[in-house]
Amino acid sequence: MTASVSAPQPTRGKLASSVSAEQLTEITELFQNRRLGYSLDSPFYTDPAVFALDMQAIFGTHWLFATSVAEIPEPGDYVTVDYGPYSLIILRTDDGGVNVLHNVCRHRGARVLTEASGSTGNLVCGYHSWTYSPEGELIHASTPGETKFDKNCFALKRAHGQIRAGLIFVCLAQEPPTDFDQVAEIFEPYLAPHDISRTKVAYQQNIIEEANWKLVMENNRECYHCDGHPELACSLFPTWGLSDESVPTHLEEVWKRNKQAQASLEERCRRYGIPFKVVEELDTRIAGIRISRESLDGDGESFSPDGHRLSKKLLGDLRDFRLGRCSMHLQPNSWFHFQSDHIITFAVFPINEHQTLVRTTWLVADDALEGEDYDLETLTHTWKQTNLQDKAFVELCQKGAASPVYEPGPYMLSEYQVEAFLNWYTQRVLEHLA
Ligand code: FES
Ligand SMILES: [Fe+2]
């Protein structure tokens, strides 16, 4: 898929104005003293100063998942997304790429675009009508009587953007980490057969969770709590994250069924030349990733009560519905499930230290007809319910983290990916502080 990288333009770090030197020393010690194998200390989840640091060291520095080409298929289509204090316009260009612009007017700072999505030619600020081109240049400003005003000095600030396998990533850093290219080369062969460019949005769910963004991510990275997901457990084997050594007695039957289903899935993948092997580099590189193709229970096709397909139209050039789920985890803010009949993307947008927007988007083949090829309620039921259950779980943890008696608790073996997420997070912040 086309890759388009916007011209770099720095955004000034604001940590110095939001965190005092004394706070920074305390926070650095907090990171240095983190107890391995345990959940984080309370301030990581509750302290606005840690959140400010997260925004700079994590969200201001790394490649972030934002949206996909299915959401902005045509030139001029845009979405606006917020990561904490940063607001971005992601605009599809005539050549199939993306422009990523800071949604901050260069006159007096108003949000230029106020809708979550839409289609536009030039970008007009609603306050005093300064008008910008899709590239962000200031092309019109009413300047009666002004003699020294130079429009060329007031373009919208730009961030980096690129499209990989139909997914759109942004980076706010002046110089983005370069290992993302290697990671994209890892995931593109897994995702390409599903061809996002030939999908459309069937539904999008936005949930605000009353919890720190890290609790949202931690919760996603384990299935120790999957007994709390009755709808999901019909198709997703609840043995995810377990091994021969760690599978509990009550799951032995399911474990055997899972292994058989996985062997059969891998045989089909070999036949079609579709990659399936686990690549897991969650805390061993800057752009942490886990990707795999794993079997689903029942018919092995999709996230339904019996594992049967939820849309009658296959995606891309796929020729078989029984392809399980290709699941990808990316640090710091996303995860994905690619089935033969639909794709689900999950993006996490921190709001503040105790609130997070979780955006879930269901994509189906662009020629699939609602009511004929898929029923919207049935398509979205499992993950809508699962998301609401997860929201409740992480909100309980946020409440607990704020309690004076909270202390970090131990992760179980099956929660190793939670530990990997926190390893990645603390390494990246400490490197930033250094
Ligand atoms: S703040 Fe945008 S035109 Fe004045
Ligand atoms: Fe969950």
Coordinates of C-alpha atoms and ligand atoms in Angstrom, one line a residue:
M1 CA 0.0 0.0 0.0
T2 CA 1.1 3.5 -0.6
A3 CA 3.3 5.0 2.0
S4 CA 3.3 8.8 2.4
V5 CA 5.5 10.5 4.9
S6 CA 4.7 14.1 5.8
A7 CA 7.5 16.7 5.9
P8 CA 8.9 16.8 9.5
Q9 CA 8.2 19.8 11.6
P10 CA 8.9 19.9 15.3
T11 CA 6.4 20.3 18.0
R12 CA 7.9 21.7 21.2
G13 CA 7.9 19.4 24.2
K14 CA 5.8 20.8 27.0
L15 CA 6.9 18.6 29.8
A16 CA 8.9 21.3 31.5
S17 CA 5.9 23.5 31.9
S18 CA 3.7 20.7 33.3
V19 CA 6.1 18.8 35.5
S20 CA 8.5 20.4 38.0
A21 CA 12.1 19.3 38.4
E22 CA 11.3 17.9 41.8
Q23 CA 8.3 15.9 40.4
L24 CA 10.6 14.6 37.6
T25 CA 13.1 13.3 40.0
E26 CA 10.4 11.5 42.0
I27 CA 8.9 10.1 38.8
T28 CA 12.3 8.9 37.5
E29 CA 12.8 7.0 40.8
L30 CA 9.4 5.5 40.5
F31 CA 10.3 4.1 37.1
Q32 CA 13.8 3.0 38.3
N33 CA 12.3 1.2 41.3
R34 CA 9.5 -0.6 39.4
R35 CA 9.1 -4.1 40.8
L36 CA 9.4 -6.7 38.0
G37 CA 6.5 -9.1 37.7
Y38 CA 4.1 -6.8 39.6
S39 CA 1.5 -4.3 38.6
L40 CA 2.7 -0.6 38.7
D41 CA 2.6 1.7 41.7
S42 CA -0.5 3.9 42.0
P43 CA 1.0 7.1 40.6
F44 CA 1.5 5.5 37.2
Y45 CA -2.3 5.3 36.9
T46 CA -3.4 8.3 38.9
D47 CA -0.8 11.1 38.8
P48 CA -1.3 13.9 36.2
A49 CA 2.5 14.4 36.1
V50 CA 3.1 10.8 35.0
F51 CA 0.4 11.3 32.4
A52 CA 2.2 14.4 31.1
L53 CA 5.4 12.4 30.9
D54 CA 3.5 9.5 29.1
M55 CA 2.2 12.0 26.5
Q56 CA 5.7 13.2 25.8
A57 CA 7.8 10.1 26.2
I58 CA 5.4 7.6 24.7
F59 CA 2.7 9.4 22.6
G60 CA 5.0 12.3 21.6
T61 CA 7.8 10.0 20.5
H62 CA 6.5 6.7 18.9
W63 CA 4.5 5.6 15.9
L64 CA 0.8 5.5 16.9
F65 CA -2.1 3.7 15.2
A66 CA -4.8 6.3 14.3
T67 CA -7.2 5.0 11.7
S68 CA -7.4 3.0 8.4
V69 CA -7.9 3.8 4.8
A70 CA -11.4 2.3 5.1
E71 CA -12.3 5.3 7.2
I72 CA -10.9 7.9 4.8
P73 CA -11.1 6.2 1.4
E74 CA -11.3 9.3 -0.9
P75 CA -9.0 12.4 -1.4
G76 CA -10.2 15.1 1.0
D77 CA -11.7 12.6 3.5
Y78 CA -10.4 13.2 7.1
V79 CA -10.6 12.2 10.7
T80 CA -9.6 14.1 13.7
V81 CA -8.0 12.2 16.6
D82 CA -6.8 13.4 20.0
Y83 CA -3.9 11.8 22.0
G84 CA -4.1 13.6 25.4
P85 CA -3.4 17.3 24.6
Y86 CA -2.5 16.6 20.9
S87 CA -5.2 17.0 18.3
L88 CA -4.5 15.9 14.7
I89 CA -6.2 16.1 11.4
I90 CA -5.5 13.0 9.2
L91 CA -6.4 13.9 5.7
R92 CA -6.3 11.7 2.6
T93 CA -4.4 13.2 -0.3
D94 CA -5.0 13.1 -4.1
D95 CA -2.1 10.6 -4.5
G96 CA -3.5 8.1 -2.0
G97 CA -1.3 9.1 0.9
V98 CA -2.0 11.1 4.1
N99 CA -1.3 14.5 5.4
V100 CA -1.1 14.7 9.2
L101 CA -1.6 18.3 10.5
H102 CA -1.9 19.6 14.0
N103 CA -5.4 20.8 14.5
V104 CA -4.3 24.0 16.1
C105 CA -4.9 27.2 14.2
R106 CA -1.8 29.4 13.8
H107 CA -3.8 32.6 14.5
R108 CA -5.0 32.1 18.1
G109 CA -5.0 28.3 18.5
A110 CA -8.6 27.4 17.8
R111 CA -9.3 23.9 16.7
V112 CA -9.5 24.2 12.9
L113 CA -11.7 21.1 12.2
T114 CA -14.3 20.3 14.9
E115 CA -15.9 17.2 13.5
A116 CA -14.6 13.7 14.2
S117 CA -14.7 13.0 10.5
G118 CA -15.8 14.4 7.2
S119 CA -14.6 15.5 3.8
T120 CA -13.0 18.8 2.9
G121 CA -11.1 20.8 0.3
N122 CA -9.3 23.7 2.1
L123 CA -9.5 23.8 5.8
V124 CA -11.2 26.9 7.2
C125 CA -10.9 27.9 10.9
G126 CA -14.3 28.8 12.2
Y127 CA -13.0 31.6 14.4
H128 CA -11.6 34.3 12.0
S129 CA -11.7 32.2 8.8
W130 CA -8.0 31.6 8.3
T131 CA -7.9 29.2 5.4
Y132 CA -5.3 26.4 4.9
S133 CA -4.6 24.1 2.0
P134 CA -4.8 20.3 2.5
E135 CA -1.0 20.5 2.9
G136 CA -1.5 23.0 5.8
E137 CA -0.2 26.2 4.0
L138 CA -2.1 29.3 5.0
I139 CA -3.6 30.4 1.8
H140 CA -6.1 33.1 3.0
A141 CA -6.3 35.4 6.0
S142 CA -8.2 38.6 6.1
T143 CA -5.5 41.3 6.9
P144 CA -7.0 44.7 6.4
G145 CA -4.4 47.4 7.0
E146 CA -1.6 44.9 7.9
T147 CA 1.7 45.6 6.2
K148 CA 4.0 43.1 7.8
F149 CA 2.0 39.9 7.8
D150 CA 3.6 37.1 6.0
K151 CA 1.2 34.1 5.4
N152 CA 4.2 31.8 4.7
C153 CA 5.1 31.9 8.3
F154 CA 1.8 30.5 9.6
A155 CA 1.3 27.1 8.0
L156 CA -0.4 24.5 10.2
K157 CA 2.3 22.4 12.0
R158 CA 2.7 19.0 10.5
A159 CA 3.4 15.5 12.0
H160 CA 4.5 12.4 10.3
G161 CA 2.1 9.9 8.8
Q162 CA 2.3 6.7 6.8
I163 CA 0.0 4.0 5.5
R164 CA 1.1 0.4 5.9
A165 CA -1.2 -2.5 4.9
G166 CA -4.1 0.0 4.9
L167 CA -3.5 1.0 8.5
I168 CA -2.6 4.7 9.1
F169 CA 0.0 5.5 11.7
V170 CA 1.2 8.9 12.9
C171 CA 4.2 10.1 14.8
L172 CA 4.6 13.4 16.6
A173 CA 8.3 13.3 17.0
Q174 CA 10.6 15.4 15.0
E175 CA 12.6 12.3 14.1
P176 CA 10.4 9.2 14.3
P177 CA 11.9 5.9 15.4
T178 CA 13.2 4.1 12.3
D179 CA 12.6 0.5 13.3
F180 CA 8.9 0.9 12.5
D181 CA 9.8 0.2 8.9
Q182 CA 11.1 -3.2 9.9
V183 CA 8.0 -3.9 11.9
A184 CA 5.8 -2.9 9.0
E185 CA 7.7 -5.4 6.8
I186 CA 6.9 -8.0 9.4
F187 CA 3.1 -7.4 9.6
E188 CA 2.4 -6.5 5.9
P189 CA 2.5 -10.1 4.6
Y190 CA 0.1 -11.2 7.4
L191 CA -2.4 -8.4 6.7
A192 CA -2.2 -7.9 2.9
P193 CA -4.4 -10.9 2.0
H194 CA -7.3 -9.2 3.9
D195 CA -6.8 -6.0 1.8
I196 CA -8.2 -3.2 3.9
S197 CA -8.3 -0.9 0.8
R198 CA -11.2 -3.0 -0.4
T199 CA -13.2 -2.8 2.9
K200 CA -15.7 -0.4 4.3
V201 CA -16.6 0.6 7.8
A202 CA -19.7 -1.4 9.0
Y203 CA -19.7 0.1 12.5
Q204 CA -17.6 2.1 14.9
Q205 CA -18.0 2.1 18.7
N206 CA -16.4 4.8 20.9
I207 CA -16.2 4.1 24.6
I208 CA -14.8 6.4 27.2
E209 CA -13.3 4.2 29.9
E210 CA -12.8 5.8 33.3
A211 CA -9.3 4.4 33.6
N212 CA -5.7 5.2 32.8
W213 CA -4.7 4.2 29.2
K214 CA -2.1 1.7 30.6
L215 CA -4.8 -0.2 32.4
V216 CA -6.7 -0.5 29.1
M217 CA -3.6 -1.8 27.4
E218 CA -2.7 -4.2 30.2
N219 CA -6.2 -5.6 30.2
N220 CA -6.0 -6.3 26.4
R221 CA -2.7 -8.2 26.9
E222 CA -4.1 -11.2 28.9
C223 CA -6.9 -13.6 28.8
Y224 CA -6.6 -14.6 32.5
H225 CA -9.9 -12.7 32.8
C226 CA -11.6 -14.3 29.8
D227 CA -14.2 -16.2 32.0
G228 CA -15.7 -12.7 32.2
H229 CA -16.3 -12.7 28.4
P230 CA -19.1 -15.3 27.8
E231 CA -19.8 -14.2 24.2
L232 CA -16.1 -14.0 23.2
A233 CA -15.4 -17.4 24.8
C234 CA -17.7 -19.1 22.3
S235 CA -15.1 -18.6 19.5
L236 CA -11.9 -17.4 21.1
F237 CA -10.3 -20.3 22.9
P238 CA -10.0 -19.2 26.5
T239 CA -6.6 -20.9 26.6
W240 CA -4.9 -17.9 25.0
G241 CA -1.6 -17.1 26.7
L242 CA -1.3 -20.6 28.2
S243 CA 1.1 -23.4 27.5
D244 CA 1.2 -27.2 28.0
E245 CA 2.8 -26.5 31.4
S246 CA 0.4 -23.8 32.6
V247 CA -3.0 -25.0 31.3
P248 CA -5.4 -25.6 34.3
T249 CA -7.2 -28.9 34.7
H250 CA -10.7 -27.4 33.8
L251 CA -9.3 -26.2 30.5
E252 CA -7.5 -29.4 29.4
E253 CA -10.3 -30.5 27.0
V254 CA -10.5 -27.0 25.4
W255 CA -6.7 -27.0 25.2
K256 CA -6.7 -30.3 23.2
R257 CA -9.4 -28.9 20.9
N258 CA -7.4 -25.7 20.4
K259 CA -4.3 -27.6 19.4
Q260 CA -6.2 -29.7 16.8
A261 CA -7.8 -26.6 15.4
Q262 CA -4.5 -24.8 15.2
A263 CA -2.8 -27.8 13.4
S264 CA -5.6 -27.8 10.9
L265 CA -5.5 -24.0 10.4
E266 CA -1.7 -24.1 9.8
E267 CA -2.2 -26.8 7.2
R268 CA -4.7 -24.5 5.3
C269 CA -2.3 -21.5 5.7
R270 CA 0.5 -23.5 4.1
R271 CA -1.8 -24.5 1.3
Y272 CA -2.7 -20.9 0.5
G273 CA 0.7 -19.4 1.3
I274 CA -0.6 -17.3 4.2
P275 CA 1.8 -16.6 7.0
F276 CA 0.7 -17.8 10.5
K277 CA 3.8 -18.1 12.7
V278 CA 4.0 -16.1 15.9
V279 CA 6.3 -13.2 15.8
E280 CA 6.7 -11.8 19.3
E281 CA 8.9 -8.8 20.0
L282 CA 6.8 -6.9 22.4
D283 CA 9.6 -5.5 24.6
T284 CA 12.7 -6.2 22.5
R285 CA 12.4 -3.3 20.0
I286 CA 11.2 0.3 19.9
A287 CA 8.1 -0.6 17.8
G288 CA 6.9 -3.5 19.9
I289 CA 4.8 -6.1 18.1
R290 CA 3.1 -9.5 18.4
I291 CA 1.5 -11.0 15.4
S292 CA 0.1 -14.5 14.7
R293 CA -2.7 -16.4 13.1
E294 CA -4.6 -18.5 15.6
S295 CA -7.5 -20.8 15.3
L296 CA -11.1 -20.0 16.5
D297 CA -13.4 -22.5 18.1
G298 CA -16.4 -24.1 16.4
D299 CA -16.4 -23.5 12.7
G300 CA -13.2 -21.6 13.1
E301 CA -14.3 -18.7 10.8
S302 CA -15.3 -15.7 12.9
F303 CA -16.3 -14.3 16.3
S304 CA -19.8 -15.7 16.5
P305 CA -21.5 -18.1 18.9
D306 CA -20.6 -21.1 16.7
G307 CA -17.5 -19.7 15.1
H308 CA -19.4 -19.4 11.7
R309 CA -18.9 -16.5 9.4
L310 CA -20.6 -13.2 10.2
S311 CA -20.4 -11.8 6.7
K312 CA -20.9 -13.8 3.6
K313 CA -18.3 -11.9 1.6
L314 CA -14.7 -13.0 1.8
L315 CA -12.1 -10.2 2.2
G316 CA -9.5 -9.5 -0.4
D317 CA -8.4 -12.4 -2.4
L318 CA -9.0 -15.0 0.3
R319 CA -10.5 -18.3 -0.9
D320 CA -11.4 -19.9 2.4
F321 CA -13.5 -18.8 5.4
R322 CA -11.7 -21.1 7.9
L323 CA -8.7 -18.9 8.6
G324 CA -9.2 -18.2 12.3
R325 CA -8.0 -14.8 13.4
C326 CA -4.8 -13.0 12.5
S327 CA -4.2 -11.0 15.6
M328 CA -1.7 -8.2 16.0
H329 CA -0.7 -6.2 19.1
L330 CA 1.3 -3.0 18.6
Q331 CA 2.8 -0.9 21.3
P332 CA 1.7 1.5 22.6
N333 CA -2.0 1.9 21.6
S334 CA -3.5 -0.7 19.4
W335 CA -4.6 -4.3 18.6
F336 CA -6.4 -5.9 15.7
H337 CA -8.2 -9.0 14.6
F338 CA -8.3 -10.0 10.9
Q339 CA -10.7 -12.7 10.0
S340 CA -11.6 -14.0 6.5
D341 CA -15.0 -12.1 6.6
H342 CA -14.3 -9.0 8.7
I343 CA -11.6 -7.0 10.4
I344 CA -11.7 -5.3 13.8
T345 CA -9.3 -2.5 14.7
F346 CA -8.9 -1.2 18.2
A347 CA -7.3 2.2 18.9
V348 CA -6.6 3.7 22.3
F349 CA -6.7 7.4 22.8
P350 CA -5.7 8.7 26.2
I351 CA -7.7 11.6 27.4
N352 CA -6.2 12.3 30.8
E353 CA -4.7 10.2 33.6
H354 CA -8.1 8.6 34.5
Q355 CA -10.0 8.6 31.2
T356 CA -9.3 6.8 27.9
L357 CA -11.2 6.6 24.6
V358 CA -11.3 3.1 23.1
R359 CA -12.4 3.2 19.4
T360 CA -13.4 -0.1 17.8
T361 CA -14.1 -0.3 14.1
W362 CA -15.6 -3.2 12.2
L363 CA -14.7 -3.5 8.5
V364 CA -16.3 -5.7 6.0
A365 CA -15.8 -6.2 2.2
D366 CA -16.7 -3.1 0.4
D367 CA -19.3 -4.9 -1.7
A368 CA -21.0 -6.6 1.3
L369 CA -24.6 -5.5 1.8
E370 CA -26.0 -4.9 5.2
G371 CA -29.1 -7.0 5.8
E372 CA -28.1 -9.3 2.9
D373 CA -24.5 -10.3 3.5
Y374 CA -24.3 -9.4 7.1
D375 CA -26.5 -8.4 10.0
L376 CA -25.0 -5.4 11.8
E377 CA -26.2 -6.4 15.3
T378 CA -24.9 -10.0 14.9
L379 CA -21.6 -8.8 13.3
T380 CA -20.8 -6.5 16.2
H381 CA -22.4 -8.3 19.2
T382 CA -19.4 -10.3 20.5
W383 CA -16.9 -7.4 20.6
K384 CA -19.5 -4.8 21.7
Q385 CA -20.2 -7.0 24.7
T386 CA -16.6 -7.8 25.3
N387 CA -15.6 -4.2 25.2
L388 CA -18.2 -3.3 27.8
Q389 CA -17.1 -6.1 30.0
D390 CA -13.5 -4.9 29.6
K391 CA -14.5 -1.3 30.4
A392 CA -16.0 -2.6 33.7
F393 CA -12.8 -4.5 34.6
V394 CA -10.4 -1.7 34.0
E395 CA -12.6 0.8 35.8
L396 CA -12.5 -1.4 38.8
C397 CA -8.7 -1.4 38.7
Q398 CA -8.6 2.4 38.3
K399 CA -10.7 2.7 41.5
G400 CA -8.4 0.3 43.2
A401 CA -5.2 2.0 42.1
A402 CA -6.5 5.2 43.7
S403 CA -7.1 3.6 47.1
P404 CA -4.6 4.4 49.9
V405 CA -4.2 0.6 50.5
Y406 CA -3.5 -0.4 46.9
E407 CA -0.1 -2.0 46.4
P408 CA 1.2 -3.7 43.2
G409 CA 0.2 -7.3 42.8
P410 CA 1.9 -10.2 41.0
Y411 CA 1.2 -11.2 37.4
M412 CA 0.5 -14.8 36.6
L413 CA 2.4 -16.8 33.9
S414 CA -0.4 -16.2 31.4
E415 CA -0.1 -12.5 32.0
Y416 CA 3.4 -12.4 30.5
Q417 CA 2.3 -10.0 27.8
V418 CA 1.1 -7.5 30.4
E419 CA 4.6 -7.7 31.8
A420 CA 6.0 -7.2 28.3
F421 CA 3.9 -4.1 27.8
L422 CA 5.1 -2.6 31.1
N423 CA 8.7 -3.6 30.3
W424 CA 8.4 -1.8 27.0
Y425 CA 6.7 1.2 28.6
T426 CA 9.3 1.7 31.4
Q427 CA 12.2 1.1 29.0
R428 CA 10.9 3.7 26.6
V429 CA 10.2 6.3 29.2
L430 CA 13.6 5.8 31.0
E431 CA 15.4 6.1 27.6
H432 CA 13.5 9.3 27.0
L433 CA 14.4 10.7 30.4
A434 CA 18.0 9.7 29.9
Ligands
FES1 S1 -8.1 31.3 15.7 FE1 -8.3 30.5 13.7 S2 -8.7 32.2 12.5 FE2 -8.5 33.0 14.5
FE2 FE -11.1 -8.7 28.0

